Coordinates of C-alpha atoms in Angstrom, one line a residue:
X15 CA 3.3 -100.8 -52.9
X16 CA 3.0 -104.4 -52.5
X17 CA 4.3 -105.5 -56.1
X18 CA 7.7 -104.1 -55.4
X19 CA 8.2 -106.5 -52.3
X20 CA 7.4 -109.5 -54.0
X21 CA 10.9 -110.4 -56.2
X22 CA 12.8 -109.2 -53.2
X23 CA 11.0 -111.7 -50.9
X24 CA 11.0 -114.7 -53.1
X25 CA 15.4 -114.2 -53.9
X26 CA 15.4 -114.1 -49.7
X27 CA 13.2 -117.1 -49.1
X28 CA 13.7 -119.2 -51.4
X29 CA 16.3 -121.0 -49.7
X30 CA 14.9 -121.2 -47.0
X31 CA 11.7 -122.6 -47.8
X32 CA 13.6 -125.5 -49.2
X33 CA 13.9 -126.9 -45.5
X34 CA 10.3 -126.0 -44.8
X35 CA 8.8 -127.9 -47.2
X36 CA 9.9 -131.1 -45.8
X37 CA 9.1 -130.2 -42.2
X38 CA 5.0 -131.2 -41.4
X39 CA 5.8 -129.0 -38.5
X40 CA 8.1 -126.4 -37.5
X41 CA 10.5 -127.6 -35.0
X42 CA 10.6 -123.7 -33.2
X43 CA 7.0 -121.5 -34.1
X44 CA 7.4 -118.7 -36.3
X45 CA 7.2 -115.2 -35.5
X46 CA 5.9 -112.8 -36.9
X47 CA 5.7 -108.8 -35.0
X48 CA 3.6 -105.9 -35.6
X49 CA 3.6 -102.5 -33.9
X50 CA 5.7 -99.6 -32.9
X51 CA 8.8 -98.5 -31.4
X52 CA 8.7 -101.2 -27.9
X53 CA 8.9 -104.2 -31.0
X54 CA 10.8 -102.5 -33.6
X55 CA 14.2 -103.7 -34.4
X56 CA 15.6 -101.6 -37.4
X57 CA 12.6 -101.3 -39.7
X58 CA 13.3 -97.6 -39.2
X59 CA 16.9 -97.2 -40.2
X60 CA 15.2 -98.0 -44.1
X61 CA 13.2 -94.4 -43.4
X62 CA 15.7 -91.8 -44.1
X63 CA 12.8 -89.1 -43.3
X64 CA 12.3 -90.5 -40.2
X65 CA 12.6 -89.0 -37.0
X66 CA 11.5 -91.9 -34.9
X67 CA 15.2 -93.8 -35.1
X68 CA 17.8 -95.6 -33.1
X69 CA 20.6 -96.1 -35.1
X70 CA 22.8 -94.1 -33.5
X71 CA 24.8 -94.5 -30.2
X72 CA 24.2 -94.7 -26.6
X73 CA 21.2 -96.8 -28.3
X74 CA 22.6 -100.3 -28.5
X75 CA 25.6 -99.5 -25.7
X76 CA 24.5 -103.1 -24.3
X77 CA 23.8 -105.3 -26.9
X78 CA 25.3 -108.5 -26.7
X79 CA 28.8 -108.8 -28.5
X80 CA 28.7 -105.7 -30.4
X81 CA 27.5 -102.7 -28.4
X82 CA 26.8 -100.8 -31.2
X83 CA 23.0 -99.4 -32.2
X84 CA 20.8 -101.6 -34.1
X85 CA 17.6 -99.6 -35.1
X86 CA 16.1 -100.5 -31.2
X87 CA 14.7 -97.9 -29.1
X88 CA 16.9 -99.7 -26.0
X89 CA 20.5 -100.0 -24.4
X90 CA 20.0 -103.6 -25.8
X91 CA 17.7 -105.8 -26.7
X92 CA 14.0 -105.3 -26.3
X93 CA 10.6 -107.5 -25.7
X94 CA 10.2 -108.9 -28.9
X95 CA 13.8 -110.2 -28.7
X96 CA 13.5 -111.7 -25.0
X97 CA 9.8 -113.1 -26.7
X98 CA 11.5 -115.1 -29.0
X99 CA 14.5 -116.2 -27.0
X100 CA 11.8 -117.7 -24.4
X101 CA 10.5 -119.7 -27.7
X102 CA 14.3 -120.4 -28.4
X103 CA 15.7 -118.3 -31.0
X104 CA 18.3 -116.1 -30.3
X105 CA 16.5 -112.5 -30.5
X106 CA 13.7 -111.2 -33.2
X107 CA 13.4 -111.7 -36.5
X108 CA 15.1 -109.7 -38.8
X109 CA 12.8 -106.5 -39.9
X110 CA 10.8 -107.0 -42.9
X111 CA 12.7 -103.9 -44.6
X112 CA 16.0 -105.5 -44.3
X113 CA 14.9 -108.3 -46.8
X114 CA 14.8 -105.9 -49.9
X115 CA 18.8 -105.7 -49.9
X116 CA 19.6 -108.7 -48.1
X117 CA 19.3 -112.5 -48.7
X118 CA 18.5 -114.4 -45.6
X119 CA 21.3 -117.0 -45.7
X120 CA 19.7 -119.5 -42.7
X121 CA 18.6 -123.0 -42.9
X122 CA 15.0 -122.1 -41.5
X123 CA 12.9 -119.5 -42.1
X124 CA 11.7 -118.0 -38.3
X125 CA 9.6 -115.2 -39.0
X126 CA 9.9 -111.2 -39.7
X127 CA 9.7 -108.3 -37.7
X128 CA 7.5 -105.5 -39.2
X129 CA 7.5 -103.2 -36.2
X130 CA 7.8 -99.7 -37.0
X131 CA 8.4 -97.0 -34.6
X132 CA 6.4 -94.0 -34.5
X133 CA 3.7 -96.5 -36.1
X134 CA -0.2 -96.7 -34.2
X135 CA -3.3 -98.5 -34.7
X136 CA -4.8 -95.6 -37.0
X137 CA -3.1 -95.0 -40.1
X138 CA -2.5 -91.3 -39.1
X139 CA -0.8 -91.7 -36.1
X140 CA 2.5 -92.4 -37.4
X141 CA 2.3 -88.2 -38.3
X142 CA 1.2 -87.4 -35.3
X143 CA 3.4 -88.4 -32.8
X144 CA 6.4 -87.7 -35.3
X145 CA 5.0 -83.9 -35.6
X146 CA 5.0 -83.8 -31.6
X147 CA 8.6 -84.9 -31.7
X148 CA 9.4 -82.6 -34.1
X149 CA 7.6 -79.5 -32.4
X150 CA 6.9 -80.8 -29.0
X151 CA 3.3 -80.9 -27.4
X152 CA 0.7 -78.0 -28.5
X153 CA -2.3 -77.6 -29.9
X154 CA -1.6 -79.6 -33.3
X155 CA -4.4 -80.4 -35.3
X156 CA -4.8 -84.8 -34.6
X157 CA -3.4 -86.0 -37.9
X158 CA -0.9 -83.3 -39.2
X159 CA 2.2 -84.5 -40.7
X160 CA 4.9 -82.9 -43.2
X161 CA 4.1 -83.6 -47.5
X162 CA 6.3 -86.0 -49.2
X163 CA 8.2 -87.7 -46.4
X164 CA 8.0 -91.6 -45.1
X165 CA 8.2 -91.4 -41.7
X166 CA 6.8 -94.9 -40.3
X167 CA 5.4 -98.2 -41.8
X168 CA 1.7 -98.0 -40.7
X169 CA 0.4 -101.1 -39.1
X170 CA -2.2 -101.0 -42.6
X171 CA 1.0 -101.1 -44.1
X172 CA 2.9 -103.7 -42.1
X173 CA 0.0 -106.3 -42.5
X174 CA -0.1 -105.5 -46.4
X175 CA 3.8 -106.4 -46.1
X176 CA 2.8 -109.6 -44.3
X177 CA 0.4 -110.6 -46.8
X178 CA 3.2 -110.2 -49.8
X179 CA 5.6 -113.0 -47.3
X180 CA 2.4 -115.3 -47.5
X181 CA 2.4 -114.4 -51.6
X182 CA 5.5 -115.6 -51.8
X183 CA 5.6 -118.7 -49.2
X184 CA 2.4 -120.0 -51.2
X185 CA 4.5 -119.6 -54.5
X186 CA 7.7 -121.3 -53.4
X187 CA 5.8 -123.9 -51.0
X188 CA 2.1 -124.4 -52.2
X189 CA -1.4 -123.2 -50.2
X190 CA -1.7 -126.2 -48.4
X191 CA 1.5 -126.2 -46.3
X192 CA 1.6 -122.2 -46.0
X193 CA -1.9 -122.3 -44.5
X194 CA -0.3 -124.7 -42.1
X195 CA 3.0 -122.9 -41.9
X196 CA 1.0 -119.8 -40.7
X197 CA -1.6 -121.8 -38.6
X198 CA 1.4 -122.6 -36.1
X199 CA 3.1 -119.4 -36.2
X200 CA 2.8 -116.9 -33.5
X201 CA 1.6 -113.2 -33.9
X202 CA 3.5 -110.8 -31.9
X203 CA 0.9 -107.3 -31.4
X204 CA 2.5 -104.5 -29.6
X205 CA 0.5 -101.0 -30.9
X206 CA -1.6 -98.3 -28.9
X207 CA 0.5 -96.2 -27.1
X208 CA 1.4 -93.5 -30.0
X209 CA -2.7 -93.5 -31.0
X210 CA -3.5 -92.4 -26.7
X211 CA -0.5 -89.6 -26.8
X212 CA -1.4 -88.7 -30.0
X213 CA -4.6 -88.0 -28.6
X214 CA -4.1 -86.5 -25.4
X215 CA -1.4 -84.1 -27.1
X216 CA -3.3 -82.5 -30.0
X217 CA -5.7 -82.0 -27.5
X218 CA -8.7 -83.2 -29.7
X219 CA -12.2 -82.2 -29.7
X220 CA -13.3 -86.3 -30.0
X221 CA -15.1 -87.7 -27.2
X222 CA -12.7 -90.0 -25.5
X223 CA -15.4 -92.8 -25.3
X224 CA -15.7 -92.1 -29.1
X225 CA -11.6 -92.0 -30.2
X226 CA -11.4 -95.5 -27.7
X227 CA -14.0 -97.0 -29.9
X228 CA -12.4 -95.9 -33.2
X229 CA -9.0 -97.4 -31.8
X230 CA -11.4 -100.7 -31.0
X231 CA -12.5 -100.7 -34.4
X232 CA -9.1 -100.4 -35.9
X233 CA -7.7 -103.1 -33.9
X234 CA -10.6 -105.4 -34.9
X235 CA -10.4 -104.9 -38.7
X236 CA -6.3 -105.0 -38.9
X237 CA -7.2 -108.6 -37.0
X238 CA -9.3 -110.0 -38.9
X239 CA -7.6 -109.4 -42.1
X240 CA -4.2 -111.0 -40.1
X241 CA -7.0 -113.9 -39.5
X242 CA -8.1 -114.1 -43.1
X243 CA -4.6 -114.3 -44.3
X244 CA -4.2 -117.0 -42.4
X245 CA -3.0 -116.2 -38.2
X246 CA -4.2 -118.2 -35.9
X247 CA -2.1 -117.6 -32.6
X248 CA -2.3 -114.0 -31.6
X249 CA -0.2 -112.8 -28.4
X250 CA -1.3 -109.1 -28.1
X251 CA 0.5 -106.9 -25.7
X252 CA -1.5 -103.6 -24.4
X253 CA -0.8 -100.3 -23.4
X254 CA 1.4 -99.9 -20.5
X255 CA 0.6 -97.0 -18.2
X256 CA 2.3 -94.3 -20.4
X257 CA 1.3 -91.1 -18.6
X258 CA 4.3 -92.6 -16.4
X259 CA 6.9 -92.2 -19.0
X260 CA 9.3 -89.6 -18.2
X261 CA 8.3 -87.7 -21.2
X262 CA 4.7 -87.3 -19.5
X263 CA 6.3 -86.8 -16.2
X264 CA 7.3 -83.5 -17.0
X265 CA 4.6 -82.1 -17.4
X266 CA 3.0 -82.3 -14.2
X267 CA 4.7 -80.3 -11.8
X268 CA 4.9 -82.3 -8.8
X269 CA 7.0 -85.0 -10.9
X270 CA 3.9 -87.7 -11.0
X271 CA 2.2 -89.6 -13.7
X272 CA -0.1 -88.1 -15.8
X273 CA -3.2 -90.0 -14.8
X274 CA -5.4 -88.9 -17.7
X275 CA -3.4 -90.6 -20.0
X276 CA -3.0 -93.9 -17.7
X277 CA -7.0 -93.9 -17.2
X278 CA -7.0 -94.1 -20.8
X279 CA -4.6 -97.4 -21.1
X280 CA -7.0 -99.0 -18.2
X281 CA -10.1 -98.4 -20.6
X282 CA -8.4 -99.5 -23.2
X283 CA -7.4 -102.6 -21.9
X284 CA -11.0 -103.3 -21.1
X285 CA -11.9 -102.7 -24.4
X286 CA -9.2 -105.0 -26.0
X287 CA -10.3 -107.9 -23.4
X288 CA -13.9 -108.2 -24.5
X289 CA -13.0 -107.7 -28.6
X290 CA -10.4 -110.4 -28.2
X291 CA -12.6 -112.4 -26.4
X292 CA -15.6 -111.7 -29.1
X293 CA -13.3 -112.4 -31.7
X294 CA -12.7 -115.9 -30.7
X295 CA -16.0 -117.1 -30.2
X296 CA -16.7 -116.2 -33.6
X297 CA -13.8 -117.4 -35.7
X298 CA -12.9 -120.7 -36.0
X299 CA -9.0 -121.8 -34.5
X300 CA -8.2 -118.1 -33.2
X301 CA -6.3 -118.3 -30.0
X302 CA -5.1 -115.4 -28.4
X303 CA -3.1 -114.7 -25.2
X304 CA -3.5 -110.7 -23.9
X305 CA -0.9 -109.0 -21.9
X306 CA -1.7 -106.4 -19.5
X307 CA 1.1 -103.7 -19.5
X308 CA -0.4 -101.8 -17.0
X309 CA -0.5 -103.9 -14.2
X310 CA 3.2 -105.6 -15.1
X311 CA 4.8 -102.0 -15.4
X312 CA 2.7 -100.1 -12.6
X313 CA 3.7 -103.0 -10.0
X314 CA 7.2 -102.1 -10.8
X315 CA 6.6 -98.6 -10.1
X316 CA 4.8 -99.1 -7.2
X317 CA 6.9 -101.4 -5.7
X318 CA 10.5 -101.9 -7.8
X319 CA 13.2 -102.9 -5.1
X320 CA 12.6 -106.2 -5.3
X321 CA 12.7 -106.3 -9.0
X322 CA 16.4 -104.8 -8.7
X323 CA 14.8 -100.9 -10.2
X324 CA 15.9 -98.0 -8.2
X325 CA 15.1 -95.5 -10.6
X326 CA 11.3 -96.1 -11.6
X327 CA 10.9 -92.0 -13.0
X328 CA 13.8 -90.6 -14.9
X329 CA 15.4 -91.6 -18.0
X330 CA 18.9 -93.2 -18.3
X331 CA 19.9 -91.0 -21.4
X332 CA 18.5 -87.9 -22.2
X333 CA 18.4 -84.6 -20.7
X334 CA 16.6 -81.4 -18.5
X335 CA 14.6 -82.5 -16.3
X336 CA 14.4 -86.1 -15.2
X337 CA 16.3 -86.3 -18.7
X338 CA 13.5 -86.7 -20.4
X339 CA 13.4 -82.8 -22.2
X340 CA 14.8 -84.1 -25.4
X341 CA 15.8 -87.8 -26.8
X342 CA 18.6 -90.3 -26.0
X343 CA 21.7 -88.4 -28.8
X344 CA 25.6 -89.0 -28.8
X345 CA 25.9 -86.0 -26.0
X346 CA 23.1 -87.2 -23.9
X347 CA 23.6 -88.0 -20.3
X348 CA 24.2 -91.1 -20.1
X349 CA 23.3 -93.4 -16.3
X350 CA 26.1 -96.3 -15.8
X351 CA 23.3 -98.3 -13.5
X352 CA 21.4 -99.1 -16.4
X353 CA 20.2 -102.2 -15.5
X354 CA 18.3 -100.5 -12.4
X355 CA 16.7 -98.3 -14.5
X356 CA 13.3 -99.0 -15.5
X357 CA 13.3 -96.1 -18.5
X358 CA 16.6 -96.0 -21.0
X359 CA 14.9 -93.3 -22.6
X360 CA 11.9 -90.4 -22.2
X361 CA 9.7 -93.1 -23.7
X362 CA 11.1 -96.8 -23.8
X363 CA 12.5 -99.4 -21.3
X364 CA 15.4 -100.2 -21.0
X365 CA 17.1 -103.8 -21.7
X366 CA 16.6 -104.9 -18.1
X367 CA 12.8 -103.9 -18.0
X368 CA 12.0 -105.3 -21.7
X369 CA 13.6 -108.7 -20.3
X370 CA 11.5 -108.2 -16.9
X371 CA 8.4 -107.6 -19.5
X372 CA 9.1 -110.4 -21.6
X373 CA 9.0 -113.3 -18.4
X374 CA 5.7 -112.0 -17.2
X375 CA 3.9 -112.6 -20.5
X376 CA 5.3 -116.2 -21.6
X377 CA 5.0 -117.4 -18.4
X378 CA 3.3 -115.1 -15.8
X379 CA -0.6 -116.1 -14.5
X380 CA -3.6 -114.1 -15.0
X381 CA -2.8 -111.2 -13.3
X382 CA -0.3 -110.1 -16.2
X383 CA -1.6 -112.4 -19.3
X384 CA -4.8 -114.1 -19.8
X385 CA -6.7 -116.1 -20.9
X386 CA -3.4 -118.2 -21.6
X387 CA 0.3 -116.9 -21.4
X388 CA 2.4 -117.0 -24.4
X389 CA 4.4 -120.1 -23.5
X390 CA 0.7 -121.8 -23.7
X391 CA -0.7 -120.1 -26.8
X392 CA 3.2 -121.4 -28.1
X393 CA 2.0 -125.1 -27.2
X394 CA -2.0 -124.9 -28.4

């Protein structure tokens, strides 16, 4: 799989390695994102089999200038684009995907988006949730999936991708300034979610404590080979408490989160903090910064007046109940308060709460991101 990216890669940066050669040091860090749907920003649309896409309208009714759909699950723009305006580019990289048929005309090279909705930390997961969207929730084997269809770009297979941009930077600018190049560049994590409903959903015989550690040990190996390729700077975003999704809302009858699946984000979380912290005791230069979800997204339930959210449980566009029965379509209902909603769909944010998101982990304290907040891991 990898040999087919490489001649597309090298045409697209070619010209922009030029500048980067003469630069000791990046001016703005690179970026580079990994995970699922919350980071995504049109990998998908290249998936023609997919069912996890947003290429179609209301998605995109906000985004600046054009308010037209881009690939993002969102009325606009999502985290990883307020991420990297914080570091002061003007949204995301451009998805990995998008480099096969088109040449990157800029003067600096700031990094690629491999997000891929759908996409978790285990390679299977990607056919799992895609089967529950197809089919709804049930008793689905963990793991099935429909022959002969590419439905995501697993996070295996978005690192592999990553390591054919470092192929090709080492070709056009030597191993000594890529190893530097990548040294300063920021990693952008946002995965876990689709593993926990995946899960919960197929309602699998596996211990929890032992599915947690298998997701620990996933998340620990797809490091360390980011590591050995060369990352340094890891900014890794958790799992939010998605049992309050409207999507999970309807299932419990009173309207409330589904607790189960929250209580599994809090011991994941847990699990996360001590392997990050292990991880950078033992290998030299890694710096990470860790952002809890949870406790951003369930003070804003809790509480979400004063952060301008008056509607903390139903989904903007959808529809049924709390319009979160079927995904955000053309005929969808459609909310005109958008930006006081905290959901634009039965699963994602919306623009306002991605922007909300993106503040509290490049510059919030310890309560939201620790050891360091992204603005610091920016600067180490």
């Amino acid at each position: 799989m990898e040999n087919k990216w490489v001649l597309p890669l090298a045409l697209s940066l070619f010209i922009t390695v030029l500048s980067l050669a003469a630069a000791a040091k990046p001016v703005l860090p690179p970026v580079f994102i990994f995970g699922d749907s919350t980071a995504d920003v049109g990998t998908n649309n290249f998936l023609p089999a997919s069912k996890a896409r947003a290429d179609f309208p209301p998605n995109g009714i906000d985004f600046p200038r054009t308010s037209k759909p881009t690939g993002r699950f969102s009325n606009g723009l999502n985290s990883a684009d307020f991420l990297a305006r914080h570091l002061g580019y003007k949204r995301s990289p451009s998805p990995f995907l998008s480099l096969k048929t088109t040449s990157l005309q800029k003067k600096k090279f700031n990094g690629i988006n491999f997000a891929s909705g759908g996409s978790g930390l285990l390679d299977i997961t990607g056919h799992t949730m895609l089967t529950l969207m197809k089919f709804g929730t049930g008793n689905i084997p963990f793991g099935a999936s429909f022959k002969n269809q590419k439905k995501v770009i697993s996070l295996t297979e978005q690192i592999q991708q990553f390591s054919s941009v470092k192929n090709n930077l080492t070709a056009l600018m030597g191993a000594v300034a890529t190893e530097k190049f990548l040294k300063e560049s920021l990693i952008f994590i946002s995965t876990g979610s689709n593993d926990l409903f995946g899960y919960y959903h197929s309602k699998s015989s596996i211990p929890k404590e032992k599915f947690l550690s298998s997701l620990e040990v996933a998340y620990e190996n797809h490091l360390k080979t980011l590591y050995n390729l060369g990352a340094r700077k890891f900014g890794i975003i958790s799992i939010a408490p998605i049992g309050c999704c409207p999507s999970q809302r309807i299932f419990n009858a009173t309207g409330g989160c589904l607790e189960e699946l929250n209580d599994n984000a809090i011991a994941f979380h847990s699990r996360l903090d001590a392997l990050l912290c292990k991880l950078s005791s033992e290998y030299k230069g890694m710096k990470y910064s860790l952002g809890n979800s949870y406790e951003m997204t369930i003070n804003v339930i809790q509480n979400p007046l004063p952060f301008n959210f008056t509607q903390v449980a139903a989904a903007c566009c959808g529809t049924g109940k709390l319009n979160a029965e079927n995904f955000c379509k053309p005929h969808a209902n459609l909310c005109s308060n958008r930006d006081q909603y905290l959901f634009w769909d039965r699963f994602h944010p919306t623009q306002a709460a991605s922007k909300l998101a993106a503040v509290a982990l490049y510059s919030g304290g310890p309560q939201f991101v620790s050891p360091i907040n992204f603005s610091q891991l920016a600067k180490a």
